[in-house]
mmCIF file of C-alpha atoms in Angstrom:
data_model
loop_
_atom_site.group_PDB
_atom_site.id
_atom_site.type_symbol
_atom_site.label_atom_id
_atom_site.label_comp_id
_atom_site.label_asym_id
_atom_site.label_seq_id
_atom_site.Cartn_x
_atom_site.Cartn_y
_atom_site.Cartn_z
ATOM 1 C CA UNK A 1 42.577 -134.437 113.969
ATOM 2 C CA UNK A 2 42.891 -138.383 113.782
ATOM 3 C CA UNK A 3 43.225 -140.446 116.949
ATOM 4 C CA UNK A 4 45.234 -143.457 116.124
ATOM 5 C CA UNK A 5 44.781 -145.418 119.184
ATOM 6 C CA UNK A 6 41.535 -146.406 121.045
ATOM 7 C CA UNK A 7 39.868 -149.145 122.624
ATOM 8 C CA UNK A 8 36.175 -148.202 121.881
ATOM 9 C CA UNK A 9 34.694 -151.333 120.740
ATOM 10 C CA UNK A 10 32.861 -152.883 123.951
ATOM 11 C CA UNK A 11 33.115 -156.345 124.817
ATOM 12 C CA UNK A 12 36.519 -157.137 123.213
ATOM 13 C CA UNK A 13 39.275 -156.300 125.807
ATOM 14 C CA UNK A 14 39.893 -153.961 128.758
ATOM 15 C CA UNK A 15 38.288 -151.042 126.991
ATOM 16 C CA UNK A 16 34.562 -149.978 126.697
ATOM 17 C CA UNK A 17 32.577 -152.209 129.117
ATOM 18 C CA UNK A 18 29.259 -151.712 127.248
ATOM 19 C CA UNK A 19 27.879 -150.093 123.692
ATOM 20 C CA UNK A 20 26.656 -147.328 125.883
ATOM 21 C CA UNK A 21 30.094 -146.292 126.982
ATOM 22 C CA UNK A 22 31.524 -146.827 123.547
ATOM 23 C CA UNK A 23 29.105 -144.360 122.321
ATOM 24 C CA UNK A 24 29.984 -141.948 125.122
ATOM 25 C CA UNK A 25 33.699 -142.181 124.230
ATOM 26 C CA UNK A 26 32.985 -141.349 120.522
ATOM 27 C CA UNK A 27 30.717 -138.304 121.599
ATOM 28 C CA UNK A 28 33.787 -137.064 123.682
ATOM 29 C CA UNK A 29 35.945 -137.710 120.349
ATOM 30 C CA UNK A 30 33.701 -135.756 118.286
ATOM 31 C CA UNK A 31 33.485 -132.704 120.828
ATOM 32 C CA UNK A 32 37.256 -132.596 120.723
ATOM 33 C CA UNK A 33 37.198 -132.128 116.773
ATOM 34 C CA UNK A 34 38.397 -135.571 116.079
ATOM 35 C CA UNK A 35 37.398 -136.632 112.526
ATOM 36 C CA UNK A 36 38.610 -140.187 112.402
ATOM 37 C CA UNK A 37 39.157 -142.475 115.342
ATOM 38 C CA UNK A 38 41.134 -145.842 115.037
ATOM 39 C CA UNK A 39 39.404 -148.846 117.001
ATOM 40 C CA UNK A 40 42.500 -150.810 118.090
ATOM 41 C CA UNK A 41 41.583 -153.653 120.514
ATOM 42 C CA UNK A 42 44.514 -155.525 122.023
ATOM 43 C CA UNK A 43 45.965 -158.645 119.983
ATOM 44 C CA UNK A 44 48.153 -160.765 122.010
ATOM 45 C CA UNK A 45 49.578 -163.879 120.324
ATOM 46 C CA UNK A 46 48.409 -167.138 122.077
ATOM 47 C CA UNK A 47 46.757 -165.240 124.788
ATOM 48 C CA UNK A 48 44.221 -162.829 123.231
ATOM 49 C CA UNK A 49 43.559 -163.305 119.577
ATOM 50 C CA UNK A 50 40.493 -161.827 118.118
ATOM 51 C CA UNK A 51 39.491 -163.051 114.817
ATOM 52 C CA UNK A 52 38.650 -160.942 111.867
ATOM 53 C CA UNK A 53 35.353 -162.036 111.647
ATOM 54 C CA UNK A 54 34.390 -161.348 115.262
ATOM 55 C CA UNK A 55 36.170 -157.879 114.930
ATOM 56 C CA UNK A 56 34.146 -156.874 112.005
ATOM 57 C CA UNK A 57 30.925 -158.064 113.612
ATOM 58 C CA UNK A 58 31.732 -155.701 116.864
ATOM 59 C CA UNK A 59 32.774 -152.920 114.514
ATOM 60 C CA UNK A 60 29.529 -152.955 112.298
ATOM 61 C CA UNK A 61 27.511 -153.087 115.544
ATOM 62 C CA UNK A 62 29.313 -150.020 116.754
ATOM 63 C CA UNK A 63 29.208 -148.501 113.463
ATOM 64 C CA UNK A 64 25.364 -148.865 113.002
ATOM 65 C CA UNK A 65 24.622 -147.428 116.703
ATOM 66 C CA UNK A 66 26.687 -144.596 115.866
ATOM 67 C CA UNK A 67 24.787 -143.776 112.873
ATOM 68 C CA UNK A 68 21.345 -144.080 114.837
ATOM 69 C CA UNK A 69 22.649 -141.752 117.406
ATOM 70 C CA UNK A 70 23.896 -139.017 114.763
ATOM 71 C CA UNK A 71 27.518 -139.315 115.764
ATOM 72 C CA UNK A 72 29.457 -138.176 112.643
ATOM 73 C CA UNK A 73 32.920 -139.176 113.554
ATOM 74 C CA UNK A 74 34.474 -141.911 111.158
ATOM 75 C CA UNK A 75 35.636 -145.250 112.908
ATOM 76 C CA UNK A 76 38.585 -146.824 111.349
ATOM 77 C CA UNK A 77 39.539 -150.715 111.919
ATOM 78 C CA UNK A 78 42.692 -151.459 113.289
ATOM 79 C CA UNK A 79 44.469 -153.539 116.300
ATOM 80 C CA UNK A 80 47.207 -152.911 118.940
ATOM 81 C CA UNK A 81 49.339 -155.607 118.369
ATOM 82 C CA UNK A 82 51.560 -156.900 121.079
ATOM 83 C CA UNK A 83 55.052 -157.749 120.270
ATOM 84 C CA UNK A 84 55.768 -161.322 119.546
ATOM 85 C CA UNK A 85 58.448 -163.319 117.517
ATOM 86 C CA UNK A 86 55.646 -164.643 115.097
ATOM 87 C CA UNK A 87 54.320 -161.346 114.220
ATOM 88 C CA UNK A 88 55.688 -161.535 110.429
ATOM 89 C CA UNK A 89 54.394 -165.155 110.122
ATOM 90 C CA UNK A 90 50.737 -163.736 111.324
ATOM 91 C CA UNK A 91 50.997 -160.901 109.046
ATOM 92 C CA UNK A 92 51.580 -162.994 106.027
ATOM 93 C CA UNK A 93 48.761 -165.240 106.952
ATOM 94 C CA UNK A 94 46.614 -161.996 107.418
ATOM 95 C CA UNK A 95 45.793 -162.804 111.163
ATOM 96 C CA UNK A 96 46.611 -159.227 112.143
ATOM 97 C CA UNK A 97 45.947 -156.218 110.176
ATOM 98 C CA UNK A 98 46.725 -152.403 109.945
ATOM 99 C CA UNK A 99 45.165 -149.157 110.452
ATOM 100 C CA UNK A 100 41.890 -148.938 108.118
ATOM 101 C CA UNK A 101 43.190 -152.170 106.520
ATOM 102 C CA UNK A 102 46.568 -150.478 105.405
ATOM 103 C CA UNK A 103 50.116 -151.370 105.829
ATOM 104 C CA UNK A 104 50.515 -149.629 108.835
ATOM 105 C CA UNK A 105 50.684 -151.897 111.911
ATOM 106 C CA UNK A 106 50.282 -150.419 115.695
ATOM 107 C CA UNK A 107 52.545 -152.536 117.703
ATOM 108 C CA UNK A 108 52.969 -152.270 121.371
ATOM 109 C CA UNK A 109 56.091 -153.739 123.442
ATOM 110 C CA UNK A 110 55.722 -155.249 126.978
ATOM 111 C CA UNK A 111 55.609 -152.348 129.437
ATOM 112 C CA UNK A 112 58.800 -153.301 131.491
ATOM 113 C CA UNK A 113 60.907 -154.783 128.806
ATOM 114 C CA UNK A 114 62.429 -154.156 125.159
ATOM 115 C CA UNK A 115 62.901 -157.695 123.774
ATOM 116 C CA UNK A 116 66.046 -158.396 122.050
ATOM 117 C CA UNK A 117 64.137 -159.467 118.738
ATOM 118 C CA UNK A 118 62.189 -156.291 118.440
ATOM 119 C CA UNK A 119 64.506 -154.601 115.761
ATOM 120 C CA UNK A 120 64.391 -158.078 113.876
ATOM 121 C CA UNK A 121 60.680 -158.360 113.929
ATOM 122 C CA UNK A 122 60.145 -154.759 112.684
ATOM 123 C CA UNK A 123 62.748 -155.526 109.825
ATOM 124 C CA UNK A 124 60.881 -158.642 108.974
ATOM 125 C CA UNK A 125 57.653 -156.882 108.774
ATOM 126 C CA UNK A 126 59.083 -154.106 106.603
ATOM 127 C CA UNK A 127 60.350 -156.727 104.078
ATOM 128 C CA UNK A 128 56.733 -157.879 103.881
ATOM 129 C CA UNK A 129 55.803 -154.361 103.221
ATOM 130 C CA UNK A 130 54.260 -153.546 106.425
ATOM 131 C CA UNK A 131 55.102 -150.303 108.000
ATOM 132 C CA UNK A 132 55.379 -150.551 111.778
ATOM 133 C CA UNK A 133 54.034 -148.048 114.231
ATOM 134 C CA UNK A 134 55.354 -148.367 117.840
ATOM 135 C CA UNK A 135 52.599 -147.509 120.571
ATOM 136 C CA UNK A 136 53.178 -145.367 123.256
ATOM 137 C CA UNK A 137 57.004 -145.949 123.530
ATOM 138 C CA UNK A 138 57.246 -143.013 126.051
ATOM 139 C CA UNK A 139 55.458 -145.514 128.640
ATOM 140 C CA UNK A 140 58.057 -148.147 128.333
ATOM 141 C CA UNK A 141 60.400 -148.550 131.268
ATOM 142 C CA UNK A 142 63.446 -149.479 129.124
ATOM 143 C CA UNK A 143 63.044 -146.596 126.678
ATOM 144 C CA UNK A 144 62.418 -143.972 129.258
ATOM 145 C CA UNK A 145 66.014 -144.827 130.565
ATOM 146 C CA UNK A 146 67.449 -145.118 127.222
ATOM 147 C CA UNK A 147 65.795 -143.035 124.285
ATOM 148 C CA UNK A 148 68.487 -144.321 121.692
ATOM 149 C CA UNK A 149 66.362 -147.467 121.454
ATOM 150 C CA UNK A 150 63.663 -145.327 119.987
ATOM 151 C CA UNK A 151 66.187 -143.291 117.902
ATOM 152 C CA UNK A 152 67.372 -146.390 116.502
ATOM 153 C CA UNK A 153 63.855 -147.509 115.570
ATOM 154 C CA UNK A 154 63.184 -144.043 113.683
ATOM 155 C CA UNK A 155 66.345 -144.249 111.750
ATOM 156 C CA UNK A 156 65.078 -147.734 110.351
ATOM 157 C CA UNK A 157 61.697 -146.122 109.411
ATOM 158 C CA UNK A 158 59.506 -147.265 112.512
ATOM 159 C CA UNK A 159 56.814 -144.430 113.365
ATOM 160 C CA UNK A 160 56.284 -143.306 116.735
ATOM 161 C CA UNK A 161 52.577 -143.068 118.464
ATOM 162 C CA UNK A 162 52.693 -141.116 121.613
ATOM 163 C CA UNK A 163 49.390 -140.943 124.093
ATOM 164 C CA UNK A 164 47.764 -137.611 124.773
ATOM 165 C CA UNK A 165 47.570 -138.708 128.222
ATOM 166 C CA UNK A 166 51.351 -138.991 128.614
ATOM 167 C CA UNK A 167 51.876 -135.402 127.737
ATOM 168 C CA UNK A 168 49.212 -134.200 130.168
ATOM 169 C CA UNK A 169 50.812 -136.109 133.177
ATOM 170 C CA UNK A 170 48.210 -138.971 133.320
ATOM 171 C CA UNK A 171 50.828 -141.684 133.625
ATOM 172 C CA UNK A 172 53.247 -139.850 136.085
ATOM 173 C CA UNK A 173 55.898 -137.527 135.662
ATOM 174 C CA UNK A 174 58.644 -139.719 134.322
ATOM 175 C CA UNK A 175 56.282 -140.690 131.381
ATOM 176 C CA UNK A 176 55.347 -136.921 131.000
ATOM 177 C CA UNK A 177 58.921 -135.988 130.819
ATOM 178 C CA UNK A 178 59.728 -138.678 128.160
ATOM 179 C CA UNK A 179 56.891 -137.606 125.947
ATOM 180 C CA UNK A 180 58.053 -133.855 126.316
ATOM 181 C CA UNK A 181 61.463 -135.071 125.384
ATOM 182 C CA UNK A 182 60.150 -136.855 122.222
ATOM 183 C CA UNK A 183 58.011 -133.797 121.196
ATOM 184 C CA UNK A 184 61.117 -131.561 121.433
ATOM 185 C CA UNK A 185 63.408 -133.825 119.591
ATOM 186 C CA UNK A 186 61.152 -134.538 116.460
ATOM 187 C CA UNK A 187 60.623 -138.336 117.716
ATOM 188 C CA UNK A 188 56.702 -138.338 117.301
ATOM 189 C CA UNK A 189 54.822 -139.081 114.273
ATOM 190 C CA UNK A 190 51.165 -139.551 115.294
ATOM 191 C CA UNK A 191 49.152 -138.918 118.536
ATOM 192 C CA UNK A 192 46.441 -141.317 119.894
ATOM 193 C CA UNK A 193 44.164 -141.295 122.980
ATOM 194 C CA UNK A 194 44.525 -144.794 123.937
ATOM 195 C CA UNK A 195 40.944 -144.393 125.455
ATOM 196 C CA UNK A 196 39.470 -147.024 127.361
ATOM 197 C CA UNK A 197 36.633 -145.490 129.182
ATOM 198 C CA UNK A 198 34.747 -142.075 130.065
ATOM 199 C CA UNK A 199 36.403 -141.583 133.275
ATOM 200 C CA UNK A 200 40.080 -142.168 133.969
ATOM 201 C CA UNK A 201 41.346 -142.707 130.287
ATOM 202 C CA UNK A 202 38.925 -140.727 127.839
ATOM 203 C CA UNK A 203 39.328 -140.317 124.205
ATOM 204 C CA UNK A 204 40.468 -136.825 124.502
ATOM 205 C CA UNK A 205 43.186 -135.321 122.036
ATOM 206 C CA UNK A 206 42.535 -131.617 121.459
ATOM 207 C CA UNK A 207 44.775 -130.326 124.507
ATOM 208 C CA UNK A 208 47.565 -132.662 123.513
ATOM 209 C CA UNK A 209 47.729 -131.512 119.691
ATOM 210 C CA UNK A 210 47.766 -127.899 121.096
ATOM 211 C CA UNK A 211 50.701 -128.558 123.381
ATOM 212 C CA UNK A 212 52.425 -130.206 120.341
ATOM 213 C CA UNK A 213 51.830 -127.084 118.056
ATOM 214 C CA UNK A 214 53.048 -124.743 120.720
ATOM 215 C CA UNK A 215 55.993 -126.525 121.798
ATOM 216 C CA UNK A 216 57.171 -127.793 118.107
ATOM 217 C CA UNK A 217 55.188 -126.509 115.207
ATOM 218 C CA UNK A 218 57.185 -127.943 112.543
ATOM 219 C CA UNK A 219 56.605 -131.367 113.883
ATOM 220 C CA UNK A 220 52.914 -130.552 114.289
ATOM 221 C CA UNK A 221 52.863 -129.306 110.625
ATOM 222 C CA UNK A 222 54.344 -132.555 109.865
ATOM 223 C CA UNK A 223 52.000 -134.829 111.765
ATOM 224 C CA UNK A 224 48.821 -132.552 110.287
ATOM 225 C CA UNK A 225 50.076 -133.317 106.514
ATOM 226 C CA UNK A 226 50.922 -137.196 106.812
ATOM 227 C CA UNK A 227 48.493 -138.475 109.333
ATOM 228 C CA UNK A 228 45.838 -138.969 106.534
ATOM 229 C CA UNK A 229 48.338 -140.381 104.441
ATOM 230 C CA UNK A 230 48.544 -143.240 107.045
ATOM 231 C CA UNK A 231 45.084 -143.995 106.951
ATOM 232 C CA UNK A 232 44.910 -144.075 103.187
ATOM 233 C CA UNK A 233 47.735 -146.378 103.040
ATOM 234 C CA UNK A 234 50.086 -143.745 101.125
ATOM 235 C CA UNK A 235 53.655 -142.830 101.605
ATOM 236 C CA UNK A 236 54.595 -140.408 104.122
ATOM 237 C CA UNK A 237 57.057 -137.394 103.784
ATOM 238 C CA UNK A 238 60.659 -138.122 105.107
ATOM 239 C CA UNK A 239 60.960 -137.910 109.017
ATOM 240 C CA UNK A 240 62.054 -134.557 110.305
ATOM 241 C CA UNK A 241 65.672 -134.690 111.404
ATOM 242 C CA UNK A 242 66.137 -135.839 115.053
ATOM 243 C CA UNK A 243 67.472 -132.949 117.099
ATOM 244 C CA UNK A 244 70.209 -133.993 119.750
ATOM 245 C CA UNK A 245 69.323 -133.980 123.572
ATOM 246 C CA UNK A 246 70.112 -130.714 125.374
ATOM 247 C CA UNK A 247 71.316 -130.737 128.930
ATOM 248 C CA UNK A 248 69.369 -127.595 129.915
ATOM 249 C CA UNK A 249 66.236 -126.329 128.311
ATOM 250 C CA UNK A 250 63.359 -124.139 128.744
ATOM 251 C CA UNK A 251 61.133 -126.357 126.665
ATOM 252 C CA UNK A 252 59.326 -127.839 129.569
ATOM 253 C CA UNK A 253 57.863 -124.631 130.674
ATOM 254 C CA UNK A 254 55.422 -124.607 127.743
ATOM 255 C CA UNK A 255 53.825 -127.534 129.253
ATOM 256 C CA UNK A 256 53.259 -126.061 132.880
#
């Protein structure tokens, strides 16, 4: 398993508050069977921009501490980049970077909005060779009401990352319902814990992966085949065909 979204580096954003908590988060991931975890702190243009040098310094200290504690999970670099009109400019200037220094960029939207320029920015990034991944779309209020916003992005080549906690109901019933619907309709490409701490938002993935496998094994197999391609900056297989929404379904019963 690969955790594509976490805030395990301490002292950068609203994630781990101390190195000790970072290490406990890593231990939780390792106990879950996670092989790779992506350290993706927030990057918010003009508000919270972490420099590459500062990031590498923090990451190196965490890697050293993890080795000293004999934690064997592999930690990969990355960012959770907040949507902004200047992202293509920042990508060209190498101010933002992808998962494991790849072309795969993890990008989040404002929680309550779907900016009018979203599709344009993703298109501009793809023209530059980037491969955008939309972080936890199931938590966006506009997307929860209109799944076509995600479908349109998927058809343009944007990958979708959902949070394990969304499937488990950690963010409420509507988010859970949306995440379940995305699983059912082949609208998920990778998973992440979005772990911030060792209490309310842990770095746990195992149960969510099991739920995906039980509910949609072809999609689970697609994820298993392609997640290592992402961290190795390789091409992924074509997305699975999107399934139409059904008015009534017994699907949700598997999550009870």
